[in-house]
mmCIF file of C-alpha atoms in Angstrom:
data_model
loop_
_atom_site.group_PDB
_atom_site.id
_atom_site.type_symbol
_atom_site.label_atom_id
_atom_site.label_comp_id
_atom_site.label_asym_id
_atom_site.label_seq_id
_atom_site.Cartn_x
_atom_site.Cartn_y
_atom_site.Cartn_z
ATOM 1 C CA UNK A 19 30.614 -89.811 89.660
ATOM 2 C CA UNK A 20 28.295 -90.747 86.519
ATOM 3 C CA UNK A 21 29.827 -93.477 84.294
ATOM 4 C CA UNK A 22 27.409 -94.357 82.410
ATOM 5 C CA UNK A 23 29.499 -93.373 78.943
ATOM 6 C CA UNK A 24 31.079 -96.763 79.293
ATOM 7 C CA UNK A 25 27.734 -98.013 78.415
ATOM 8 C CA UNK A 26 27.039 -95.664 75.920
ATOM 9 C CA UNK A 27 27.170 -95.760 71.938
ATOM 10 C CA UNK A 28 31.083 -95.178 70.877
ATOM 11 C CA UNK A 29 30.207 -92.423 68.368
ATOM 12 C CA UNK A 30 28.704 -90.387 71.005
ATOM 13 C CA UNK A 31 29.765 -87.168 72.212
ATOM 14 C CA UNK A 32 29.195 -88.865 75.523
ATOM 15 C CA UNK A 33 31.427 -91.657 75.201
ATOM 16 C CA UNK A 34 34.349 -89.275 73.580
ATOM 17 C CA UNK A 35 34.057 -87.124 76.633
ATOM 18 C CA UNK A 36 34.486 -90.029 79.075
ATOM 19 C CA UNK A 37 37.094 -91.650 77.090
ATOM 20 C CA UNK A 38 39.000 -88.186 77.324
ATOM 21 C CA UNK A 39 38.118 -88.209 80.955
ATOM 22 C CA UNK A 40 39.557 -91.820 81.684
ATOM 23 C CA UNK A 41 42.774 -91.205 79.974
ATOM 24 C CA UNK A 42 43.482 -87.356 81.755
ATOM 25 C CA UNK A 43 42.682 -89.837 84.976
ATOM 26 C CA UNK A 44 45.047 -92.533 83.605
ATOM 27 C CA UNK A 45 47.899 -90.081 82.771
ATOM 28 C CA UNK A 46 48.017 -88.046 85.797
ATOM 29 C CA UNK A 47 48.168 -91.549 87.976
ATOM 30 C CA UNK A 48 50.442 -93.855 85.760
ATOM 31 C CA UNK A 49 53.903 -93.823 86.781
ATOM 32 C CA UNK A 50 55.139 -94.216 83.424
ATOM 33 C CA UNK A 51 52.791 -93.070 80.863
ATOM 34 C CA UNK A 52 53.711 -94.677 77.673
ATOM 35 C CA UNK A 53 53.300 -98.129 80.390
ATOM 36 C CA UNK A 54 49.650 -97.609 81.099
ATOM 37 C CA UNK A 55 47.449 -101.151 81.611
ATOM 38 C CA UNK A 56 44.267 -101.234 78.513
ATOM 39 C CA UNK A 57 40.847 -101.269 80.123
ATOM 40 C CA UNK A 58 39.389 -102.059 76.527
ATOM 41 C CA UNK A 59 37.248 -105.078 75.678
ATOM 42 C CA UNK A 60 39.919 -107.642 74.295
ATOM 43 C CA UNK A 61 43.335 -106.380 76.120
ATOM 44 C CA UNK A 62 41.220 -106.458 79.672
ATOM 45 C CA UNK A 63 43.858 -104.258 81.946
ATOM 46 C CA UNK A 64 46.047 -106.956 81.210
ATOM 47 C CA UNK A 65 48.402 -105.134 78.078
ATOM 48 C CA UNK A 66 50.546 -102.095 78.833
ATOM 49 C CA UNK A 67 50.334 -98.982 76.248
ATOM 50 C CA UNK A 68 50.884 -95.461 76.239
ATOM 51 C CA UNK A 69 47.762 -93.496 76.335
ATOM 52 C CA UNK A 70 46.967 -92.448 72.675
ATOM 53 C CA UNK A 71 47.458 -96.193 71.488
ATOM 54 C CA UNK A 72 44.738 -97.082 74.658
ATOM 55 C CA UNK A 73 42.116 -94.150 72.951
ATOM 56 C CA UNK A 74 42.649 -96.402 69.823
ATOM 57 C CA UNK A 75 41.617 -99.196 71.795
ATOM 58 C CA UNK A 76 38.716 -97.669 73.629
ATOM 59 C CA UNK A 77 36.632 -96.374 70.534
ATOM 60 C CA UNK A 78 37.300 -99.561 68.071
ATOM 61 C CA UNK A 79 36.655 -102.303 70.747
ATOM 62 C CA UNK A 80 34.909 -100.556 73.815
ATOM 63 C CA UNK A 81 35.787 -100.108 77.097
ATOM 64 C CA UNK A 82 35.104 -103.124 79.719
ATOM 65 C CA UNK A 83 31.729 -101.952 81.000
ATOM 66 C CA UNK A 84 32.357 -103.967 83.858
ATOM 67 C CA UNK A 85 35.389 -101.842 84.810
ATOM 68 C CA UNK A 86 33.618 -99.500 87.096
ATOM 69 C CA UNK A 87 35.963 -98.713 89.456
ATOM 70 C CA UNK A 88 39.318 -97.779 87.812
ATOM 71 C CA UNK A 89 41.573 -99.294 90.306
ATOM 72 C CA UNK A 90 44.037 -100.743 87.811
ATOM 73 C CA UNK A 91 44.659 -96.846 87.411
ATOM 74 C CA UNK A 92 44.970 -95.110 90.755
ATOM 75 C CA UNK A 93 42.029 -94.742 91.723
ATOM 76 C CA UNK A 94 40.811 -95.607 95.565
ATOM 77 C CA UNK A 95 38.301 -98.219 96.028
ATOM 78 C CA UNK A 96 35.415 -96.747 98.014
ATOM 79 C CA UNK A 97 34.743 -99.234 100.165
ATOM 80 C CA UNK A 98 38.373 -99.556 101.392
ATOM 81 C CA UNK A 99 39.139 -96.127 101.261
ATOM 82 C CA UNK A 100 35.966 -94.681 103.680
ATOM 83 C CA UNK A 101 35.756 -91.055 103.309
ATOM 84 C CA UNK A 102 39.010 -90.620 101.124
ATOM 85 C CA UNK A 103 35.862 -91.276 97.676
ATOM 86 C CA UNK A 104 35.005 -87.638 98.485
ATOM 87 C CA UNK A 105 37.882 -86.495 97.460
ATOM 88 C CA UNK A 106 38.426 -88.471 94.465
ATOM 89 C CA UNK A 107 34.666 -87.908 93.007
ATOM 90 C CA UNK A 108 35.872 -83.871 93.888
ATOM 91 C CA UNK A 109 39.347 -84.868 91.999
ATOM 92 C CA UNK A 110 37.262 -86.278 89.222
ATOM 93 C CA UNK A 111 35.029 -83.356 88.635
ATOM 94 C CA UNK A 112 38.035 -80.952 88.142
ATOM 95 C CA UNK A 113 39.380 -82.946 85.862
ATOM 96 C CA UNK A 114 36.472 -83.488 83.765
ATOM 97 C CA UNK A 115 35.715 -79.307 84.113
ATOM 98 C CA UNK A 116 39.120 -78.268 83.166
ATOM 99 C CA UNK A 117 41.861 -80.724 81.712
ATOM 100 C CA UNK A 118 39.124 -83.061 79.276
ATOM 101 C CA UNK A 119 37.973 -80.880 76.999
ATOM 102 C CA UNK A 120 41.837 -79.145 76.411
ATOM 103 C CA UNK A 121 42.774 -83.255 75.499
ATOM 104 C CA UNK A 122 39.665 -83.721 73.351
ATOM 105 C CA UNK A 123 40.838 -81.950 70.643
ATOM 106 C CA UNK A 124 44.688 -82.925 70.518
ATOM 107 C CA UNK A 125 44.316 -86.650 70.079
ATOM 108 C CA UNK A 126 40.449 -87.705 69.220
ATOM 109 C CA UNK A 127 40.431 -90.245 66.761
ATOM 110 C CA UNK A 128 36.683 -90.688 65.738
ATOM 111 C CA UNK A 129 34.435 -88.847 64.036
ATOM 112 C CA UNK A 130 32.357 -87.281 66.109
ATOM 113 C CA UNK A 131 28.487 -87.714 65.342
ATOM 114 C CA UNK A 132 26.735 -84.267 64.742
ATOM 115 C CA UNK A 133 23.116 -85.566 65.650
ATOM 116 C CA UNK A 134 23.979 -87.384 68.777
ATOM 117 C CA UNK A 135 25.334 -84.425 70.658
ATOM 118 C CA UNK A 136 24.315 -84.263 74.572
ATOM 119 C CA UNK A 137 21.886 -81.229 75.227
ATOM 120 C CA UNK A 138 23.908 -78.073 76.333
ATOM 121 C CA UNK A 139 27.145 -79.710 74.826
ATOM 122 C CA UNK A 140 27.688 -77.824 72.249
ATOM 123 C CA UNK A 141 27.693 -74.371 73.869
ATOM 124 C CA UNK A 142 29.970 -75.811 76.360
ATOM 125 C CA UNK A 143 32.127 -76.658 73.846
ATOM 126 C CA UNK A 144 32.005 -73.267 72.158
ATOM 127 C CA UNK A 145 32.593 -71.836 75.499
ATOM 128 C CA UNK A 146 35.373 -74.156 76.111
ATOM 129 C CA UNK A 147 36.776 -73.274 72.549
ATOM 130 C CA UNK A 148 37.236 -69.711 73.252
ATOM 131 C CA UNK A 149 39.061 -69.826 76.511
ATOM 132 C CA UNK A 150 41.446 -72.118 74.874
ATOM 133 C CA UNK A 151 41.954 -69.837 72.274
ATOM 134 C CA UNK A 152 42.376 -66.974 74.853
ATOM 135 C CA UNK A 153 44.952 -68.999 76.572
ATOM 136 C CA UNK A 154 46.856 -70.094 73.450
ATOM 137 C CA UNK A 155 47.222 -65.823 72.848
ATOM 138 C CA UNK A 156 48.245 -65.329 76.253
ATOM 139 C CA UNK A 157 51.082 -68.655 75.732
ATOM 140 C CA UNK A 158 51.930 -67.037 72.341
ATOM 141 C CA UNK A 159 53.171 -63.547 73.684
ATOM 142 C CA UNK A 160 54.942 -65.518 76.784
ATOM 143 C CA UNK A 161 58.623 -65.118 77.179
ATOM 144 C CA UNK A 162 60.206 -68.640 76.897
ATOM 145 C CA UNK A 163 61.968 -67.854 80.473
ATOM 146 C CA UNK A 164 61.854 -64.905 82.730
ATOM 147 C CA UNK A 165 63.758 -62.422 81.197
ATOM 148 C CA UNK A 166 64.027 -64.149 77.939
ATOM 149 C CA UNK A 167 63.299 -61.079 74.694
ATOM 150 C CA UNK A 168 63.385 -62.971 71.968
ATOM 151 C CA UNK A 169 61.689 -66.295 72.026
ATOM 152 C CA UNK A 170 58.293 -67.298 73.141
ATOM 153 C CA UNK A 171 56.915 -70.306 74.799
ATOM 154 C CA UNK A 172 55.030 -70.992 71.416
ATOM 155 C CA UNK A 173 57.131 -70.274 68.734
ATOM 156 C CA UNK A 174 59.663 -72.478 70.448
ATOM 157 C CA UNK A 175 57.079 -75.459 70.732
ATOM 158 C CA UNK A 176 56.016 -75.252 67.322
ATOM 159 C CA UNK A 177 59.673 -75.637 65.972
ATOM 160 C CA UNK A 178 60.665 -78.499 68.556
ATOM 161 C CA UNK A 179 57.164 -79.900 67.106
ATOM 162 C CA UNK A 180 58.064 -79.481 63.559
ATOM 163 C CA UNK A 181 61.869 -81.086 64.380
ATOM 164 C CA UNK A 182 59.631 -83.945 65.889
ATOM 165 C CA UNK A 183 57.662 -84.774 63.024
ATOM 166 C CA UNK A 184 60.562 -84.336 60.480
ATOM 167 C CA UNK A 185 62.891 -86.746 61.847
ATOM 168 C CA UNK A 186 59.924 -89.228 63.225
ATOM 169 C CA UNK A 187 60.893 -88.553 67.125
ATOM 170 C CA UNK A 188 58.821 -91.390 69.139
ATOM 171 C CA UNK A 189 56.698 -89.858 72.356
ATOM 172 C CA UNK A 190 59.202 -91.172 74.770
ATOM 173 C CA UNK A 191 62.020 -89.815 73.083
ATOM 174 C CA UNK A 192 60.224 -86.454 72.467
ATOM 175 C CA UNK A 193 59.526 -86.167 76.025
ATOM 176 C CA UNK A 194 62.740 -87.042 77.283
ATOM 177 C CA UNK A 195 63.822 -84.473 74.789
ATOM 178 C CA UNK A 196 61.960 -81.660 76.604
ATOM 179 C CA UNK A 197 63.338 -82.275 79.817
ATOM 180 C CA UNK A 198 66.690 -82.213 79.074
ATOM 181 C CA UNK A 199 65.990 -79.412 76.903
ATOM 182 C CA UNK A 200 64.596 -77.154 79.732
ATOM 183 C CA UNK A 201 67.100 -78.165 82.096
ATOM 184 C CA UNK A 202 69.384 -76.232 80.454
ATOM 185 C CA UNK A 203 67.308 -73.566 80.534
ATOM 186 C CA UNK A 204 66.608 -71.145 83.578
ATOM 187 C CA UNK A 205 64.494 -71.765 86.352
ATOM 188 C CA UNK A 206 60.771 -70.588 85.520
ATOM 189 C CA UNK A 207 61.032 -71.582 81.654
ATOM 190 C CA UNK A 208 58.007 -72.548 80.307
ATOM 191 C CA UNK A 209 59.007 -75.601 78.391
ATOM 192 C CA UNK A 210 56.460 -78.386 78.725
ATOM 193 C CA UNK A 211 57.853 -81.525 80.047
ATOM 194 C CA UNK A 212 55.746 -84.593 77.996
ATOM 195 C CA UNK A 213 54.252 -84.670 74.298
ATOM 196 C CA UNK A 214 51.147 -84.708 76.176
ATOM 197 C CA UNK A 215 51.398 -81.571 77.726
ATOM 198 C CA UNK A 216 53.059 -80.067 74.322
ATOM 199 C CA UNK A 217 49.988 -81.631 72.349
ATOM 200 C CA UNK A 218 47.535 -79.819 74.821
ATOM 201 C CA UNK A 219 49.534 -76.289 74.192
ATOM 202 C CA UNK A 220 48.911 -76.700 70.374
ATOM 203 C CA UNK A 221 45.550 -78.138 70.346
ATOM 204 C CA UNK A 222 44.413 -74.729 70.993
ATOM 205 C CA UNK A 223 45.731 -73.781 67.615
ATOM 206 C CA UNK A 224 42.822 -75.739 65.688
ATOM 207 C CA UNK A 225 45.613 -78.258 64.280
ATOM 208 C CA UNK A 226 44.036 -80.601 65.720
ATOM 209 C CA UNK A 227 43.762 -84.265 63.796
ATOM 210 C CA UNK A 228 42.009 -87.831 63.927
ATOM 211 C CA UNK A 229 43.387 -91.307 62.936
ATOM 212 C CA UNK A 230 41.095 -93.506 61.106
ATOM 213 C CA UNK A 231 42.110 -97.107 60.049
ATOM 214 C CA UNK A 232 41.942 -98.071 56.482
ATOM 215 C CA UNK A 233 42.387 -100.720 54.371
ATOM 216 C CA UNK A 234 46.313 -101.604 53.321
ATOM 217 C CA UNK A 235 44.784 -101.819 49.932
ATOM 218 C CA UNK A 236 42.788 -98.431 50.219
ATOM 219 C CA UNK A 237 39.366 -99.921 49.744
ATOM 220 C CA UNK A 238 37.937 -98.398 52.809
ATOM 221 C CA UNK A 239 38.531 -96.563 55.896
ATOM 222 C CA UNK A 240 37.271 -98.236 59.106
ATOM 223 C CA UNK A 241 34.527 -95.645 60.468
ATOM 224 C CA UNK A 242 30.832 -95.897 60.357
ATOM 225 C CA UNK A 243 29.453 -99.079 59.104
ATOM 226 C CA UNK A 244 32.798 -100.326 59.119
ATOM 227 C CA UNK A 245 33.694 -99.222 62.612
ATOM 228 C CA UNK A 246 33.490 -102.827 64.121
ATOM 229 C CA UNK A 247 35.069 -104.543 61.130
ATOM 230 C CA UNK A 248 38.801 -106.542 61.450
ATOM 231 C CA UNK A 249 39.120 -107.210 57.701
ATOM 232 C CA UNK A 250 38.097 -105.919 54.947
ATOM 233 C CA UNK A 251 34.473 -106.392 53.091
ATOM 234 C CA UNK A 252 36.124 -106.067 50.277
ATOM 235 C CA UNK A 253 39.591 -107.794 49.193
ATOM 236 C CA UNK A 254 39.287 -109.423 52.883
ATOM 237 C CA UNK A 255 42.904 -108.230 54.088
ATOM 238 C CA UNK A 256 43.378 -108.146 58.175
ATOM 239 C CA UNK A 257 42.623 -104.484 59.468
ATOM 240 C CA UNK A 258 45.603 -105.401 61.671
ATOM 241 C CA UNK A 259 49.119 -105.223 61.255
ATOM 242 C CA UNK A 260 51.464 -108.654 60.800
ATOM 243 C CA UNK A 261 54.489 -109.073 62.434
ATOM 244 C CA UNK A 262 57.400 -110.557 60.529
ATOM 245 C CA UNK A 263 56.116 -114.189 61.366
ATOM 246 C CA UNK A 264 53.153 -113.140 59.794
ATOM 247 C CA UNK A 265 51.564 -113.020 63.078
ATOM 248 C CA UNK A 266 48.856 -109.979 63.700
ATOM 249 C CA UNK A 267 49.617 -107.575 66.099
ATOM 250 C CA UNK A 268 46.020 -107.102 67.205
ATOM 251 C CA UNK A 269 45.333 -103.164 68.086
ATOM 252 C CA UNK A 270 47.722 -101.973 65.553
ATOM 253 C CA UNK A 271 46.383 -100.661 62.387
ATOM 254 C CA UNK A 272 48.474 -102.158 59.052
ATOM 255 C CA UNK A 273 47.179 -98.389 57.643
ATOM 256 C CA UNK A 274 46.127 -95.201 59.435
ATOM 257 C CA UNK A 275 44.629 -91.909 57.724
ATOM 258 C CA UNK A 276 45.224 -88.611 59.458
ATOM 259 C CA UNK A 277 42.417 -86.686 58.736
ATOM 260 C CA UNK A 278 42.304 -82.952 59.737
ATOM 261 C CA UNK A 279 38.775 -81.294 60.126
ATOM 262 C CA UNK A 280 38.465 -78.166 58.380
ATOM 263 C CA UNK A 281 35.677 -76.737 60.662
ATOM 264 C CA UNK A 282 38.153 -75.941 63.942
ATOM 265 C CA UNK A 283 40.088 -74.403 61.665
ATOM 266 C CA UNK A 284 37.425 -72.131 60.402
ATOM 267 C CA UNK A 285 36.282 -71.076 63.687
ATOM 268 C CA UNK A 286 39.990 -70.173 64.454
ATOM 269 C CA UNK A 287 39.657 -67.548 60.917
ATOM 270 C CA UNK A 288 36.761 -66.230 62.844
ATOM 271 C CA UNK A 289 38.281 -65.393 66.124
ATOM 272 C CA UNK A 290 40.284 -63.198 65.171
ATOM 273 C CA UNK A 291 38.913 -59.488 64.352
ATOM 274 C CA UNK A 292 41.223 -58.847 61.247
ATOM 275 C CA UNK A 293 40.975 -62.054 59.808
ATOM 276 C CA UNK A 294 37.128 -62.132 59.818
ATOM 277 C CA UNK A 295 37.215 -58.674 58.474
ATOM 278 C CA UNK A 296 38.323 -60.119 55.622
ATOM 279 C CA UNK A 297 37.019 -63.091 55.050
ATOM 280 C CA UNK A 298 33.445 -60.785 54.660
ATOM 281 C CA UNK A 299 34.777 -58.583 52.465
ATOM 282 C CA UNK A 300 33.363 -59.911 49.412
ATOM 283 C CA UNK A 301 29.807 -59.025 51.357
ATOM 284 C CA UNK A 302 30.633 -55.557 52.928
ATOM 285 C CA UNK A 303 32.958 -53.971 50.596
ATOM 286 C CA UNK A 304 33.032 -55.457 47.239
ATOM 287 C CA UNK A 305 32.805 -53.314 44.337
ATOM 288 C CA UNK A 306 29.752 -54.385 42.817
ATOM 289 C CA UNK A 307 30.187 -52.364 39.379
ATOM 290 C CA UNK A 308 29.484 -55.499 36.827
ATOM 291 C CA UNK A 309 33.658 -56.157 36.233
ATOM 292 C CA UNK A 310 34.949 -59.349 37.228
ATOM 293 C CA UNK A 311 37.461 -58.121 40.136
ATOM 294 C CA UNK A 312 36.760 -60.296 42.426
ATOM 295 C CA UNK A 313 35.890 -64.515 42.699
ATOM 296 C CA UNK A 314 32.416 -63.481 43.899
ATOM 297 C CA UNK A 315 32.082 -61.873 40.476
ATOM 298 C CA UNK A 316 32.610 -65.374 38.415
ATOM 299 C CA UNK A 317 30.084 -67.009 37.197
ATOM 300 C CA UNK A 318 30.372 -70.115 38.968
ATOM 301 C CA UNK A 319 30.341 -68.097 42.541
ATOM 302 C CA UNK A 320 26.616 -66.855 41.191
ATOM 303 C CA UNK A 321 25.619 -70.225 40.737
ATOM 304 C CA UNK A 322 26.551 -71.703 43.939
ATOM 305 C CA UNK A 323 24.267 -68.669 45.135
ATOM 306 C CA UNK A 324 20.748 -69.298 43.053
ATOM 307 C CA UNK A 325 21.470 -72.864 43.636
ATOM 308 C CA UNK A 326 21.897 -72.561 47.809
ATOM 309 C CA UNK A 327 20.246 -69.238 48.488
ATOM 310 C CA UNK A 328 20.448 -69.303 52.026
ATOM 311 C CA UNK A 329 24.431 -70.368 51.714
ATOM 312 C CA UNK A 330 24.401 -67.616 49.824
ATOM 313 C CA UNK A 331 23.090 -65.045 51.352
ATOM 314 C CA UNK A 332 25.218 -65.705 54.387
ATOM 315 C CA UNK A 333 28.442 -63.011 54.516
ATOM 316 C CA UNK A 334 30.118 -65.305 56.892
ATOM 317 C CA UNK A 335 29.922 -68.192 53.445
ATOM 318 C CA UNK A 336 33.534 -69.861 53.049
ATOM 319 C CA UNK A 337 34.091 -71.646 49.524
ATOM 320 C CA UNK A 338 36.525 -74.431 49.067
ATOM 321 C CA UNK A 339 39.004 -74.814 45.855
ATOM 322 C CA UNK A 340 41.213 -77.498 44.948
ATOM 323 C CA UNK A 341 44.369 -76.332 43.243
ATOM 324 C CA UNK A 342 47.697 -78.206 42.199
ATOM 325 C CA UNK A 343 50.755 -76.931 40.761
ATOM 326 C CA UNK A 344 51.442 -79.860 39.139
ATOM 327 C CA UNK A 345 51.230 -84.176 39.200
ATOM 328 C CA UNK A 346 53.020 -87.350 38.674
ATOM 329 C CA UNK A 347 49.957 -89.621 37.242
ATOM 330 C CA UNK A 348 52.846 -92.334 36.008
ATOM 331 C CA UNK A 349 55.076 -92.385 38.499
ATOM 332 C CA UNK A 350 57.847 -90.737 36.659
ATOM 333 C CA UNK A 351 60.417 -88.612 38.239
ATOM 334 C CA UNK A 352 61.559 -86.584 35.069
ATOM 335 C CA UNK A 353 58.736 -85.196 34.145
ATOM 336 C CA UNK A 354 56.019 -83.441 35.567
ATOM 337 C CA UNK A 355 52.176 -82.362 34.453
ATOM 338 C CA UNK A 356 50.351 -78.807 34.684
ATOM 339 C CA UNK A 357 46.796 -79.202 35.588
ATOM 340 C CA UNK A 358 45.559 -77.420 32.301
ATOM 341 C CA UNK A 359 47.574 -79.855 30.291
#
């Protein structure tokens, strides 16, 4: 099969879909998978990580574009293995079709570059966008286990999710979690057993997120020009974190940002009938009778319209306001600050 996204730029749509490719390959052949060798340019299959930390690895250093044949991770070499390469390139292509672009969105940790999209790409990924969200109705309205009236498969992930992230639950302990969990449950339940598997369920929500590196002193966030960096330009503190010994742990960001995109989210609004309904109302149905009844009546909604006509003009528009109920600009507990004061 075509590899040439090891050779291609790392803020390609390319490279993120091989990347997602290699580790759905990785994952499905590792026998433990938080213990999965790093193909990347400095660990050299030689460390052992679980398979988000090796995406870290893959986009900030590269991948070993001598690795062409992955058989550090299951896979058959093809002059060894005869005719046993047809299957695997067969293997390969499923995966890519129908498990890679589910992972994409659960665990991608670069921005993604608009203008450097493959040809075709994008309609492939609206495609692949829809029957996600298709699915993720049809695992929503899912009894938990044959039989089972009043939980769902979904509503019981997103709590065990929420438990996870509130009491800082590692991987391995999540997923060991979920199959003792579902042990206890009857036979058919439709409890995932892995946080990969649970992440690829509620990608299909649009809470989807990406981890950038930045600075321990907040100067910047390693992306863009600052991609390849290890310290920073600025105060010139290691991008990496230091052990006790005040030895770096190379690989492992002293600071990570979790940015969630807005735009996954919006398209989520949109696929739903109701919800879009309403989100054009201010275009269909608005009163229009000179009273301010409405946002789209202020002043400053007028502007943004003579100033970006075609935004404007758009029913579909969505606008973007930044409210607080209050703030702590002194770091003092007892008292707190409206935003008008």
């Amino acid at each position: 099969m075509d590899r040439s996204w090891m050779h291609a730029d790392r803020r390609s749509y390319k490279y993120k879909l091989g990347v997602g490719l290699f580790c759905q390959f990785a994952v499905d052949h590792a026998r433990d998978r938080n213990h999965i060798c790093c193909p990347c340019t400095n660990c050299g299959n030689v460390e052992y990580f679980s398979a988000s930390v090796i995406k870290d690895h893959l986009f900030v250093n590269g991948i070993d574009p001598g690795y062409e044949k992955w058989t550090e991770h299951g896979e058959v070499d093809v002059e060894s293995a005869g005719s046993e390469s047809d299957d695997d390139s067969i293997e390969l292509e499923s995966l890519e079709s129908e498990s890679v672009k589910d992972n994409i969105g659960a665990d991608c940790e670069v921005e993604l570059d608009s203008d450097v999209r493959l040809e075709g790409d994008e309609d492939e990924e609206i495609s692949s966008e829809r029957n996600e969200f298709r699915q993720f109705v049809e695992d929503a309205n899912k009894p938990l286990y044959p039989g089972c009236d009043r939980h769902t498969k979904m509503n019981v992930l997103v709590r065990l999710y929420n438990l996870k992230a509130k009491h800082g639950m590692t991987d391995a302990a999540y997923s060991d979690w979920l199959i003792a969990f579902s042990e206890y449950l009857p036979t058919g339940n439709e409890i995932p057993t892995s946080v990969y598997e649970a992440k690829k369920v509620l990608s299909a929500l649009g809470m989807d997120y990406r981890k950038i590196h930045a600075c321990p002193n907040d100067c910047i966030l390693y992306r863009k020009q600052y991609a390849d960096e290890i310290r920073c330009p600025r105060c010139g503190i290691s991008r990496w974190k230091e052990c006790k010994n005040k030895k770096e742990r190379e690989g492992v960001p002293a600071k990570v940002l979790w940015y969630f995109p807005p735009i996954p989210r919006f398209k989520k609004m949109f696929q739903s009938v109701e919800t879009s309904k309403n989100l054009t109302w201010h275009a269909t149905e608005r009163n229009k009778d000179g009273f301010i009844r409405h946002p789209a009546d202020s002043k400053s909604w007028k502007l943004v319209d003579e100033k970006w006509p075609d935004f404007g003009s758009e029913p579909r528009n969505l606008r973007l306001a930044l409210s607080s109920d209050g703030f702590n600009p002194y770091s003092s507990l007892s008292s707190k600050y409206a935003v008008g004061q």
